[in-house]
XYZ file of C-alpha atoms in Angstrom:
706
model
C -5.267 -68.360 42.488
C -5.836 -70.481 39.363
C -9.209 -70.866 37.681
C -9.498 -74.432 38.995
C -8.679 -73.388 42.523
C -11.175 -70.533 42.300
C -13.947 -72.902 41.218
C -13.047 -75.416 43.920
C -12.979 -72.713 46.577
C -16.292 -71.279 45.399
C -18.069 -74.621 45.537
C -16.624 -75.366 48.951
C -17.945 -72.009 50.163
C -21.348 -72.950 48.765
C -21.277 -76.198 50.716
C -19.997 -74.390 53.801
C -22.726 -71.784 53.664
C -25.366 -74.445 54.190
C -23.268 -76.699 56.366
C -24.748 -75.330 59.524
C -27.343 -78.009 59.162
C -26.563 -80.742 56.711
C -25.361 -84.316 56.714
C -23.837 -85.508 53.488
C -24.570 -89.097 52.903
C -27.682 -89.339 54.898
C -30.230 -91.114 52.850
C -32.963 -89.300 50.953
C -35.202 -89.804 53.978
C -34.255 -90.159 57.622
C -37.098 -92.692 57.802
C -35.015 -95.277 55.886
C -34.303 -98.544 57.692
C -30.628 -99.433 58.339
C -29.175 -102.594 59.877
C -25.370 -102.586 59.805
C -24.599 -100.507 62.909
C -26.263 -102.830 65.404
C -27.167 -105.853 63.269
C -30.840 -105.017 63.857
C -33.323 -102.756 62.114
C -33.494 -99.061 63.017
C -34.688 -95.929 61.361
C -31.604 -94.080 60.203
C -32.330 -91.099 62.447
C -32.678 -93.420 65.465
C -29.669 -95.666 64.869
C -27.633 -95.597 68.101
C -24.366 -96.009 66.165
C -23.012 -93.288 63.880
C -23.577 -94.345 60.257
C -23.243 -92.979 56.754
C -25.602 -94.108 54.000
C -25.207 -93.761 50.246
C -28.747 -94.160 48.977
C -30.076 -95.603 45.735
C -30.918 -92.113 44.477
C -27.373 -90.893 45.092
C -25.911 -93.949 43.359
C -28.059 -93.343 40.300
C -27.232 -89.640 40.155
C -23.472 -90.151 40.521
C -23.326 -93.095 38.043
C -19.985 -94.445 39.291
C -18.335 -97.139 37.215
C -16.945 -99.100 40.191
C -17.246 -99.360 43.958
C -13.896 -97.554 44.290
C -15.244 -94.697 42.165
C -18.452 -94.551 44.216
C -16.916 -94.569 47.700
C -14.071 -92.146 46.986
C -16.347 -89.850 44.995
C -19.190 -89.681 47.495
C -17.534 -89.527 50.907
C -14.238 -88.081 52.133
C -13.646 -90.929 54.593
C -12.181 -93.215 51.915
C -9.185 -93.269 49.648
C -7.913 -95.907 47.230
C -4.602 -96.856 45.644
C -5.354 -99.185 42.751
C -2.869 -101.528 41.088
C -2.775 -104.931 39.405
C -3.209 -106.740 42.704
C -6.450 -104.979 43.587
C -7.559 -101.894 45.467
C -5.793 -100.727 48.596
C -8.537 -99.092 50.622
C -7.886 -96.692 53.483
C -10.556 -95.605 55.954
C -9.725 -93.112 58.700
C -6.028 -93.883 58.413
C -6.221 -97.689 58.468
C -5.911 -99.960 55.456
C -7.713 -102.912 53.879
C -7.057 -105.493 56.517
C -8.752 -103.299 59.154
C -11.934 -102.640 57.145
C -14.575 -105.346 56.877
C -16.444 -105.344 53.558
C -19.790 -107.132 53.496
C -22.160 -107.936 50.660
C -25.654 -108.269 52.109
C -24.117 -108.850 55.514
C -21.719 -111.573 54.406
C -17.955 -111.186 54.230
C -16.384 -110.357 50.856
C -13.559 -112.757 50.033
C -11.069 -111.521 47.488
C -7.943 -110.573 49.387
C -4.677 -110.843 47.549
C -1.417 -109.282 48.600
C -3.232 -107.384 51.354
C -5.624 -105.777 48.868
C -9.205 -106.477 47.801
C -10.414 -107.233 44.300
C -13.460 -105.007 44.517
C -14.470 -105.761 40.922
C -16.246 -108.728 42.515
C -18.949 -106.152 43.328
C -21.312 -105.262 40.479
C -21.979 -101.491 40.830
C -25.225 -101.764 38.842
C -26.683 -104.218 41.356
C -26.281 -102.030 44.463
C -29.369 -100.720 46.224
C -27.498 -98.724 48.890
C -24.309 -98.715 50.946
C -24.168 -98.514 54.747
C -20.925 -97.488 56.445
C -20.141 -97.870 60.159
C -16.959 -96.230 61.434
C -14.867 -97.512 64.291
C -14.209 -100.928 65.764
C -17.145 -103.301 65.357
C -15.333 -106.469 66.386
C -17.890 -107.229 69.112
C -20.530 -107.819 66.448
C -18.597 -108.641 63.286
C -15.305 -110.079 64.494
C -11.849 -109.684 63.001
C -11.135 -107.139 60.234
C -13.636 -104.651 61.693
C -11.195 -102.396 63.560
C -11.521 -99.304 61.342
C -15.105 -99.912 60.314
C -17.618 -101.872 58.246
C -18.873 -101.303 54.702
C -22.086 -103.187 53.919
C -23.011 -103.329 50.212
C -26.748 -104.013 50.064
C -27.819 -105.384 46.694
C -31.112 -104.802 44.904
C -34.021 -107.054 45.818
C -36.328 -107.854 42.921
C -39.867 -108.465 44.208
C -41.820 -108.333 40.950
C -44.259 -111.168 40.422
C -43.494 -113.121 37.272
C -40.407 -112.196 35.266
C -38.138 -109.149 35.064
C -35.207 -108.507 32.719
C -32.719 -105.648 32.921
C -29.708 -104.684 30.819
C -27.175 -101.904 31.391
C -24.402 -101.204 28.895
C -21.867 -98.502 29.722
C -18.977 -97.368 27.503
C -16.277 -94.796 28.151
C -12.834 -93.536 27.265
C -9.842 -95.888 26.945
C -12.021 -98.792 25.854
C -13.921 -98.891 29.123
C -16.917 -101.256 28.868
C -19.254 -102.213 31.738
C -22.025 -104.718 31.095
C -24.773 -105.797 33.516
C -27.620 -108.234 32.896
C -30.179 -109.482 35.384
C -33.104 -111.884 35.172
C -35.530 -112.159 38.105
C -38.242 -114.828 38.329
C -40.895 -114.969 41.071
C -43.530 -117.707 40.917
C -45.386 -118.913 43.990
C -42.932 -119.833 46.721
C -39.892 -119.776 44.432
C -37.819 -116.806 43.411
C -34.602 -116.591 41.423
C -32.205 -113.857 40.382
C -29.407 -114.403 37.861
C -26.789 -111.670 37.541
C -24.048 -111.278 34.935
C -21.424 -108.542 34.866
C -18.458 -107.836 32.593
C -15.831 -105.129 32.991
C -13.096 -104.249 30.503
C -10.574 -101.459 30.043
C -7.768 -101.025 27.502
C -5.706 -99.349 30.229
C -3.581 -96.222 29.850
C -0.105 -94.812 30.358
C 0.308 -91.467 32.130
C 4.095 -91.456 31.749
C 6.799 -93.448 29.969
C 9.472 -92.527 32.521
C 10.820 -94.910 35.135
C 11.795 -93.439 38.505
C 15.608 -92.991 38.557
C 15.715 -94.208 42.156
C 14.152 -97.536 41.103
C 16.581 -98.491 38.312
C 20.222 -97.897 37.446
C 19.248 -96.505 34.028
C 17.417 -93.282 33.147
C 14.511 -94.703 31.176
C 12.149 -92.351 29.375
C 10.481 -94.759 26.913
C 9.190 -97.494 29.225
C 6.204 -99.574 28.094
C 4.893 -99.919 31.651
C 1.338 -98.636 31.954
C -0.289 -96.730 34.795
C -3.297 -99.072 34.539
C -2.946 -102.267 32.504
C -5.517 -103.650 30.092
C -7.828 -105.986 31.955
C -11.056 -107.965 31.592
C -13.219 -109.660 34.197
C -16.648 -111.274 34.247
C -18.889 -112.835 36.866
C -22.045 -114.957 36.863
C -24.082 -115.222 40.081
C -27.318 -116.983 40.950
C -29.572 -116.696 43.998
C -32.459 -119.076 44.611
C -35.031 -118.517 47.384
C -37.804 -120.797 48.615
C -40.564 -119.678 50.995
C -41.126 -122.833 53.023
C -43.854 -121.163 55.081
C -44.878 -117.596 55.944
C -42.303 -117.736 58.755
C -39.417 -119.666 57.158
C -37.412 -118.673 54.102
C -34.487 -120.674 52.682
C -31.896 -119.625 50.134
C -28.895 -120.864 48.176
C -26.577 -118.836 45.984
C -23.295 -119.116 44.158
C -20.994 -117.345 41.743
C -18.012 -117.844 39.456
C -15.580 -115.070 38.548
C -12.662 -114.730 36.122
C -10.211 -111.891 35.628
C -7.117 -111.383 33.512
C -4.676 -108.488 33.590
C -2.638 -108.143 30.397
C 0.804 -106.751 31.094
C 3.132 -105.267 28.436
C 6.656 -106.651 28.131
C 9.483 -104.392 29.257
C 12.592 -103.970 27.094
C 15.204 -102.238 29.245
C 17.756 -103.734 31.660
C 16.850 -103.012 35.247
C 13.109 -102.914 34.557
C 10.820 -105.831 35.235
C 10.390 -107.868 32.035
C 6.783 -108.960 32.339
C 6.616 -112.339 30.671
C 3.363 -113.271 32.345
C -0.151 -111.917 32.786
C -2.124 -112.141 36.025
C -5.197 -114.373 36.117
C -7.774 -114.739 38.903
C -10.365 -117.472 39.372
C -12.971 -117.063 42.119
C -15.973 -119.101 43.176
C -18.483 -119.022 46.014
C -21.327 -121.132 47.418
C -23.727 -120.149 50.206
C -26.846 -121.515 51.820
C -28.982 -120.582 54.781
C -32.326 -119.516 56.045
C -34.369 -117.194 58.198
C -37.001 -118.230 60.742
C -39.331 -115.528 62.069
C -40.499 -116.735 65.456
C -42.954 -113.852 65.788
C -43.260 -110.199 64.812
C -40.001 -109.255 66.548
C -37.871 -112.378 67.062
C -35.845 -114.060 64.340
C -33.139 -116.716 63.917
C -30.817 -116.813 60.908
C -28.273 -119.394 59.743
C -25.681 -118.805 57.011
C -22.940 -121.066 55.643
C -20.462 -119.695 53.075
C -17.592 -121.180 51.094
C -15.437 -118.868 48.998
C -12.354 -119.369 46.856
C -9.872 -116.831 45.481
C -7.085 -118.205 43.240
C -4.329 -116.107 41.707
C -2.050 -117.357 38.886
C 0.756 -116.247 36.618
C -0.261 -116.919 32.990
C 3.006 -116.997 31.038
C 3.254 -115.235 27.672
C 6.935 -115.979 26.972
C 9.549 -118.547 27.940
C 10.618 -117.738 31.487
C 13.193 -119.078 33.931
C 12.055 -118.371 37.479
C 13.503 -118.906 40.906
C 11.907 -118.906 44.308
C 10.352 -121.168 46.898
C 8.592 -124.322 45.719
C 6.961 -126.206 48.591
C 9.217 -124.392 51.009
C 12.497 -125.086 49.211
C 14.403 -122.568 47.117
C 14.614 -123.590 43.446
C 16.807 -122.073 40.730
C 15.785 -121.488 37.135
C 12.572 -123.431 36.887
C 11.294 -123.107 33.251
C 7.832 -121.989 32.151
C 6.599 -121.715 28.567
C 3.872 -119.665 26.830
C 0.465 -120.939 27.856
C 1.693 -122.348 31.192
C 0.081 -121.214 34.436
C 1.768 -121.037 37.828
C -0.351 -120.917 40.979
C 0.666 -118.075 43.278
C -2.021 -118.500 45.907
C -5.292 -120.355 46.357
C -7.232 -118.978 49.320
C -10.365 -120.697 50.575
C -12.566 -119.546 53.410
C -15.489 -121.271 55.131
C -17.846 -119.293 57.384
C -20.770 -120.518 59.461
C -22.905 -117.992 61.352
C -25.871 -118.596 63.639
C -27.677 -115.558 65.007
C -30.814 -114.788 66.979
C -32.553 -111.477 67.712
C -35.059 -111.445 70.600
C -37.200 -108.807 72.266
C -36.926 -108.659 76.059
C -38.937 -106.828 78.721
C -38.159 -103.224 79.601
C -37.591 -102.032 76.030
C -34.641 -104.334 75.347
C -33.550 -106.194 72.222
C -30.988 -108.978 72.549
C -28.755 -110.255 69.741
C -26.648 -113.365 70.253
C -24.714 -115.566 67.894
C -21.940 -117.987 67.046
C -19.385 -117.648 64.226
C -16.942 -120.190 62.847
C -14.257 -119.408 60.272
C -11.749 -121.730 58.596
C -9.019 -120.314 56.329
C -6.985 -122.486 53.978
C -4.097 -121.246 51.825
C -2.095 -123.055 49.182
C 0.855 -121.074 47.814
C 3.687 -123.368 46.622
C 5.912 -120.457 45.564
C 5.211 -118.212 48.524
C 4.609 -120.192 51.720
C 7.044 -122.448 53.528
C 5.643 -125.966 53.226
C 3.295 -124.851 50.461
C 0.139 -124.748 52.629
C -1.193 -123.163 55.815
C -4.503 -123.097 57.699
C -6.209 -121.154 60.467
C -9.309 -121.654 62.639
C -11.316 -119.067 64.556
C -14.521 -119.457 66.599
C -16.479 -116.784 68.440
C -19.630 -116.210 70.448
C -21.137 -112.781 70.998
C -24.045 -111.059 72.693
C -25.439 -107.543 72.364
C -28.196 -105.776 74.288
C -30.012 -102.666 73.068
C -31.717 -100.732 75.849
C -34.285 -97.998 75.328
C -35.402 -97.913 78.946
C -34.211 -94.413 79.786
C -35.601 -92.416 76.880
C -34.256 -90.096 75.494
C -31.021 -92.011 76.285
C -30.472 -95.227 74.317
C -27.643 -97.661 75.071
C -26.144 -100.559 73.143
C -23.656 -102.857 74.861
C -22.014 -105.945 73.433
C -19.124 -108.328 73.957
C -17.466 -110.979 71.824
C -15.330 -113.928 72.938
C -12.940 -115.070 70.212
C -10.727 -118.153 70.161
C -8.026 -118.538 67.539
C -6.050 -121.751 67.288
C -2.713 -119.924 67.344
C -3.476 -117.013 69.671
C -6.015 -118.268 72.206
C -8.951 -116.358 73.708
C -9.787 -112.651 73.698
C -12.789 -110.569 74.856
C -13.746 -107.458 72.859
C -16.444 -105.209 74.368
C -18.368 -102.349 72.790
C -20.583 -99.628 74.282
C -22.607 -97.059 72.332
C -25.012 -94.379 73.498
C -27.361 -91.959 71.795
C -29.001 -88.962 73.469
C -31.949 -87.261 71.752
C -32.329 -83.593 72.587
C -35.611 -82.811 70.913
C -36.259 -83.647 67.275
C -33.314 -81.643 65.965
C -30.235 -82.709 67.895
C -28.767 -86.173 68.467
C -25.532 -86.897 70.310
C -23.795 -90.243 69.866
C -20.746 -91.786 71.514
C -18.999 -95.136 71.071
C -16.158 -96.900 72.807
C -15.123 -100.247 71.429
C -12.187 -102.599 71.375
C -10.916 -104.534 68.392
C -8.929 -107.732 68.076
C -7.179 -109.054 64.992
C -4.881 -112.037 64.708
C -2.187 -112.155 62.009
C -3.334 -113.532 58.667
C -1.805 -116.641 57.164
C 0.105 -114.482 54.701
C 1.501 -112.204 57.389
C 2.760 -115.259 59.238
C 4.103 -117.398 56.403
C 4.512 -115.504 53.109
C 7.955 -115.188 51.489
C 8.435 -114.057 47.914
C 10.497 -111.874 45.582
C 8.987 -109.004 43.627
C 11.173 -107.932 40.720
C 9.517 -104.701 39.639
C 11.375 -101.383 39.361
C 13.919 -102.825 41.755
C 14.130 -106.128 43.600
C 12.154 -106.557 46.822
C 12.091 -109.553 49.147
C 8.898 -109.817 51.219
C 8.924 -111.991 54.327
C 6.288 -113.260 56.715
C 6.964 -113.507 60.415
C 5.863 -116.390 62.629
C 6.751 -114.344 65.739
C 3.969 -111.826 65.152
C 1.595 -110.967 67.981
C -2.146 -110.347 67.709
C -3.294 -106.745 67.318
C -5.563 -104.949 69.796
C -7.319 -101.634 69.362
C -9.351 -99.047 71.222
C -11.746 -96.766 69.389
C -13.429 -93.658 70.795
C -15.819 -91.706 68.631
C -18.416 -89.036 69.318
C -20.756 -87.199 66.998
C -23.290 -84.415 67.031
C -26.061 -84.389 64.437
C -28.245 -81.326 64.016
C -31.240 -81.270 61.688
C -33.527 -78.401 60.825
C -35.977 -79.063 58.039
C -34.003 -80.045 54.953
C -30.656 -79.074 56.502
C -28.406 -81.377 58.490
C -24.906 -81.148 59.950
C -22.832 -83.905 61.494
C -19.473 -83.410 63.219
C -17.713 -86.618 64.288
C -14.243 -86.614 65.892
C -12.577 -89.991 66.573
C -9.451 -91.600 68.001
C -8.086 -95.081 67.227
C -5.135 -96.702 68.987
C -3.784 -99.995 67.655
C -1.312 -101.899 69.828
C 1.121 -104.258 68.081
C -0.071 -103.059 64.692
C 1.238 -105.266 61.873
C 2.951 -103.465 59.004
C 5.569 -104.096 56.323
C 8.874 -102.772 57.642
C 12.127 -102.381 55.716
C 14.825 -104.368 57.497
C 18.598 -104.773 56.962
C 19.493 -107.340 54.299
C 21.689 -109.150 56.812
C 18.537 -110.207 58.676
C 17.078 -111.937 55.597
C 17.723 -115.528 54.418
C 21.195 -115.595 52.878
C 20.305 -117.816 49.912
C 17.903 -115.190 48.630
C 19.826 -112.017 49.387
C 23.043 -113.305 47.832
C 21.356 -113.803 44.448
C 20.289 -110.171 44.053
C 22.355 -107.037 44.393
C 20.948 -104.606 45.257
C 17.882 -105.905 47.064
C 15.497 -104.343 49.591
C 13.962 -106.539 52.258
C 10.561 -105.902 53.837
C 9.050 -108.015 56.590
C 5.750 -108.037 58.454
C 6.460 -106.832 61.979
C 4.545 -105.515 64.965
C 4.847 -101.757 65.308
C 5.034 -100.753 68.971
C 1.810 -98.768 68.744
C -0.073 -96.746 66.166
C -2.624 -93.965 66.461
C -5.013 -92.343 64.041
C -7.212 -89.424 64.958
C -9.263 -86.873 63.127
C -12.689 -85.437 62.516
C -15.296 -85.978 59.807
C -17.695 -83.164 58.946
C -20.609 -83.897 56.632
C -23.219 -81.496 55.338
C -26.377 -81.791 53.233
C -29.264 -79.652 52.063
C -32.070 -81.241 50.099
C -35.327 -80.143 48.540
C -37.515 -82.029 46.102
C -35.367 -80.991 43.135
C -32.122 -79.547 44.527
C -29.413 -81.084 46.702
C -26.084 -79.593 47.790
C -23.479 -80.447 50.371
C -20.129 -81.995 50.983
C -17.871 -83.821 53.378
C -14.483 -83.012 54.872
C -12.101 -85.364 56.660
C -9.058 -84.300 58.678
C -6.683 -87.136 59.562
C -3.390 -87.521 61.355
C -1.474 -90.703 62.153
C 1.637 -91.681 64.030
C 3.359 -94.911 64.953
C 6.412 -95.890 66.982
C 8.564 -98.306 64.992
C 11.708 -100.049 66.224
C 14.752 -99.547 63.973
C 16.654 -102.792 64.537
C 19.701 -101.684 62.528
C 20.317 -98.576 64.641
C 18.676 -99.884 67.843
C 16.433 -96.838 68.212
C 12.704 -96.112 68.232
C 11.542 -93.921 65.366
C 8.218 -92.196 64.753
C 6.633 -92.747 61.350
C 3.352 -91.991 59.624
C 1.051 -94.780 58.469
C 1.402 -95.372 54.739
C -1.185 -93.687 52.554
C -2.244 -90.990 55.014
C -3.521 -87.654 53.685
C -4.214 -84.885 56.204
C -7.088 -83.367 54.240
C -9.760 -84.868 51.976
C -13.017 -83.327 50.839
C -16.011 -83.936 48.580
C -18.540 -81.351 47.397
C -21.575 -81.747 45.167
C -24.606 -79.995 43.722
C -27.447 -81.904 42.022
C -30.706 -80.876 40.374
C -33.591 -83.097 39.245
C -36.769 -82.185 37.397
C -39.665 -84.090 35.839
C -40.489 -82.221 32.626
C -43.380 -84.501 31.704
C -44.899 -87.749 32.866
C -42.494 -89.657 30.665
C -39.193 -87.769 31.063
C -36.999 -86.847 34.056
C -33.649 -85.039 33.935
C -30.918 -85.115 36.566
C -27.699 -83.063 36.596
C -24.874 -83.355 39.129
C -21.542 -81.604 39.671
C -19.094 -83.388 42.003
C -15.654 -82.454 43.308
C -13.085 -84.710 45.009
C -10.013 -83.143 46.655
C -7.047 -84.581 48.539
C -3.844 -83.221 49.989
C -0.501 -85.048 49.706
C -0.446 -88.721 50.752
C 2.550 -89.838 52.832
C 4.548 -93.070 52.434
C 7.655 -94.464 54.126
C 9.339 -95.548 50.870
C 9.065 -94.717 47.143
C 7.935 -91.116 47.569
C 4.690 -89.413 48.543
C 1.549 -89.155 46.434
C 0.698 -85.690 45.101
C -2.389 -83.807 46.180
C -5.134 -83.448 43.592
C -8.641 -82.284 42.819
C -10.991 -83.968 40.338
C -14.322 -82.621 39.093
C -17.143 -84.590 37.523
C -20.314 -83.656 35.613
C -23.037 -86.294 35.348
C -26.454 -86.282 33.699
C -29.289 -88.816 33.846
C -32.323 -89.116 31.591
C -35.253 -91.315 32.619
C -37.776 -92.191 29.880
C -40.820 -93.745 31.519
C -40.103 -96.886 33.518
C -38.228 -98.783 30.808
C -35.325 -96.678 29.536
C -32.629 -94.730 31.357
C -29.624 -92.944 29.833
C -26.627 -91.680 31.822
C -23.798 -89.592 30.393
C -21.073 -87.397 31.778
C -17.514 -86.112 31.906
C -15.047 -87.172 34.581
C -11.966 -85.112 35.525
C -13.335 -82.035 33.744
C -10.092 -80.022 34.063
C -7.935 -82.865 32.667
C -5.606 -83.336 35.647
C -3.077 -86.177 35.255
C -0.441 -87.310 37.754
C 2.679 -88.042 35.694
C 4.869 -89.254 38.536
C 7.398 -91.801 37.106
C 6.675 -95.507 37.419
C 7.766 -97.080 40.679
C 6.706 -94.140 42.849
C 3.390 -93.494 44.570
C 0.616 -91.658 42.746
C -1.960 -89.292 44.158
C -4.447 -90.516 41.548
C -4.260 -92.903 38.593
C -6.766 -90.849 36.567
C -5.701 -90.583 32.888
C -7.162 -87.098 32.624
C -10.494 -86.057 31.140
C -12.744 -88.971 30.186
C -16.331 -89.335 29.008
C -18.910 -92.054 29.525
C -22.461 -92.987 28.522
C -24.774 -95.821 29.503
C -28.164 -97.207 28.528
C -30.406 -99.202 30.867
C -33.441 -101.153 29.676
C -35.746 -102.742 32.261
C -38.677 -104.945 31.287
C -41.109 -106.089 33.966
C -43.815 -108.667 33.312
C -45.825 -108.170 36.493
C -46.421 -106.041 39.567
C -44.936 -106.218 43.027
C -45.690 -109.393 44.975
C -49.091 -109.221 46.638
C -49.552 -112.753 47.929
C -49.373 -113.927 51.520
C -45.582 -114.151 51.418
C -45.017 -110.468 50.645
C -44.435 -109.390 54.237
C -41.661 -111.895 54.807
C -39.954 -111.062 51.510
C -39.935 -107.370 52.327
C -38.588 -107.853 55.840
C -35.268 -109.238 54.706
C -33.193 -106.262 55.737
C -31.268 -108.371 58.208
C -27.565 -108.337 57.492
C -27.435 -112.110 57.862
C -29.890 -112.751 55.084
C -30.193 -109.982 52.550
């Protein structure tokens, strides 16, 4: 056994020795209020739906540079494959399109190529993260088949003015900048947030995969992660119309550029363009508290995500322009070519009402309009989609210690008609130490515009033709999950097995070239064709085990996730049914950690944390499997009074680097050992709000408002 393996095994034994009673990403206190599981407020320990929470204290101690770093480093349920197009997230065996990501209860919009640009989320502005596993379509609609991630941002309640600055620097030119200005005067409050992220990128190998090109290339200029820069400015304005009514408006603009090196070998993609993203958002709404328990909220959102090629050299391209194939269209340095412009409008109306016999009723209406313009990628150049839904949910506490939550959603999509999706959850309290939870829920997801209409060529380490499919059927799912949570003092253990079945799951499938449009296939030899198709059925099943032990100064624990997947896929070329795994699956993932905090004097606090992240091999249908890995991280934090905070640490302590050739799947994109340091300065003019509006400000933990 190697030294690294010995250390990993020893720390896992440490976590296991206390696992008889611990729950990993429970918050620092089980008295914390959570909202995502049911859409209503509950103490974490009393939430009827199984949830994981990454608290503010854990976020500060870990000091992750991005939301991908935070989620994969702090819970074993997640894994990411990052590339130029964004972050491919997997949760319990299902990918991005099955996981709903919310920011303060509102849908994140940044999908491109089936992946999310999670750099839209400023990691320095996160208060906590709530995670709900399993289908939540009854409450949240489409995209919530695998689960929901709700990023809850910081709420600045100081009277007067507050300014904060965080500057973080690290290896490979990594720079993260955050600035915030909060103003609270009378009935008005404002928060302005700026973030900038930059990396020089890195290259783990200069070898191209032999299977991807006809030449054996060992001096490629392709990078593992390309140099990139992005920035975002966001503003939120709130007005307290009365003690019962609060109104808000917010908006943001976002820009990102990925700088790609030019190739210089035949058979390798010659990158004569960079990738540029332009996002914008506008939202408005309000919250009306009818009384101490009843509330009505209204939210209207408009979001845009545009993706362009920014040409750096003279380029002759071919492809679809407004649905017609065009040969050798010229672009020159400085030109931009729109690849896709996605716009989404959401309107949500929701009410929460207390009923007799210990009941709480939630009811609402959602409207969503999707608009896509993609002249080079969609037949006709444009496509749209409309979806409306009504839902109702009842929480019953009549039969204590048994608590039930039942809900149903009726969805109508313009192309796929009506569908009901029910959900039923139950929690049984057996004393103060043991809680049993169970959930059965159905999910429903219609094909996206891209899955229906996209068609484009990707010339990168081989030529691929990607095709949409207007014959796709809607996807349906069943989720069954149970959990047992045992708490004894500072020790908690949660064991949560689950099973997900997705009928007519949509996936990219490699098809024979003879089934593709002849005008495209004839131009490229060889070419591989992939099309969105319905898989006959897909299943994921596994168990999550989370452990935690916490005292005032010391915390230790970990999480382990076992996963297996299978799907029946029709092989049209050989006219047979074949069994395949779902792309990106790893059977085993684990996280372990030990942290220690101590206040040496009134003005100085020290925090030290050791974190381990481990994964077995990840399986893919094409281009090879991703290697298993383990990464270890040491972080330190230094708090000087209430104004200054310093964080510093070493990531990937043992300098592991996956040097798989370009064009094949990686287990991790880590460049090896890196270091980082950050400084936070926070200046506060006044104290917390103490006027008559304080109670309403502090009650905004509703997912439809905060």
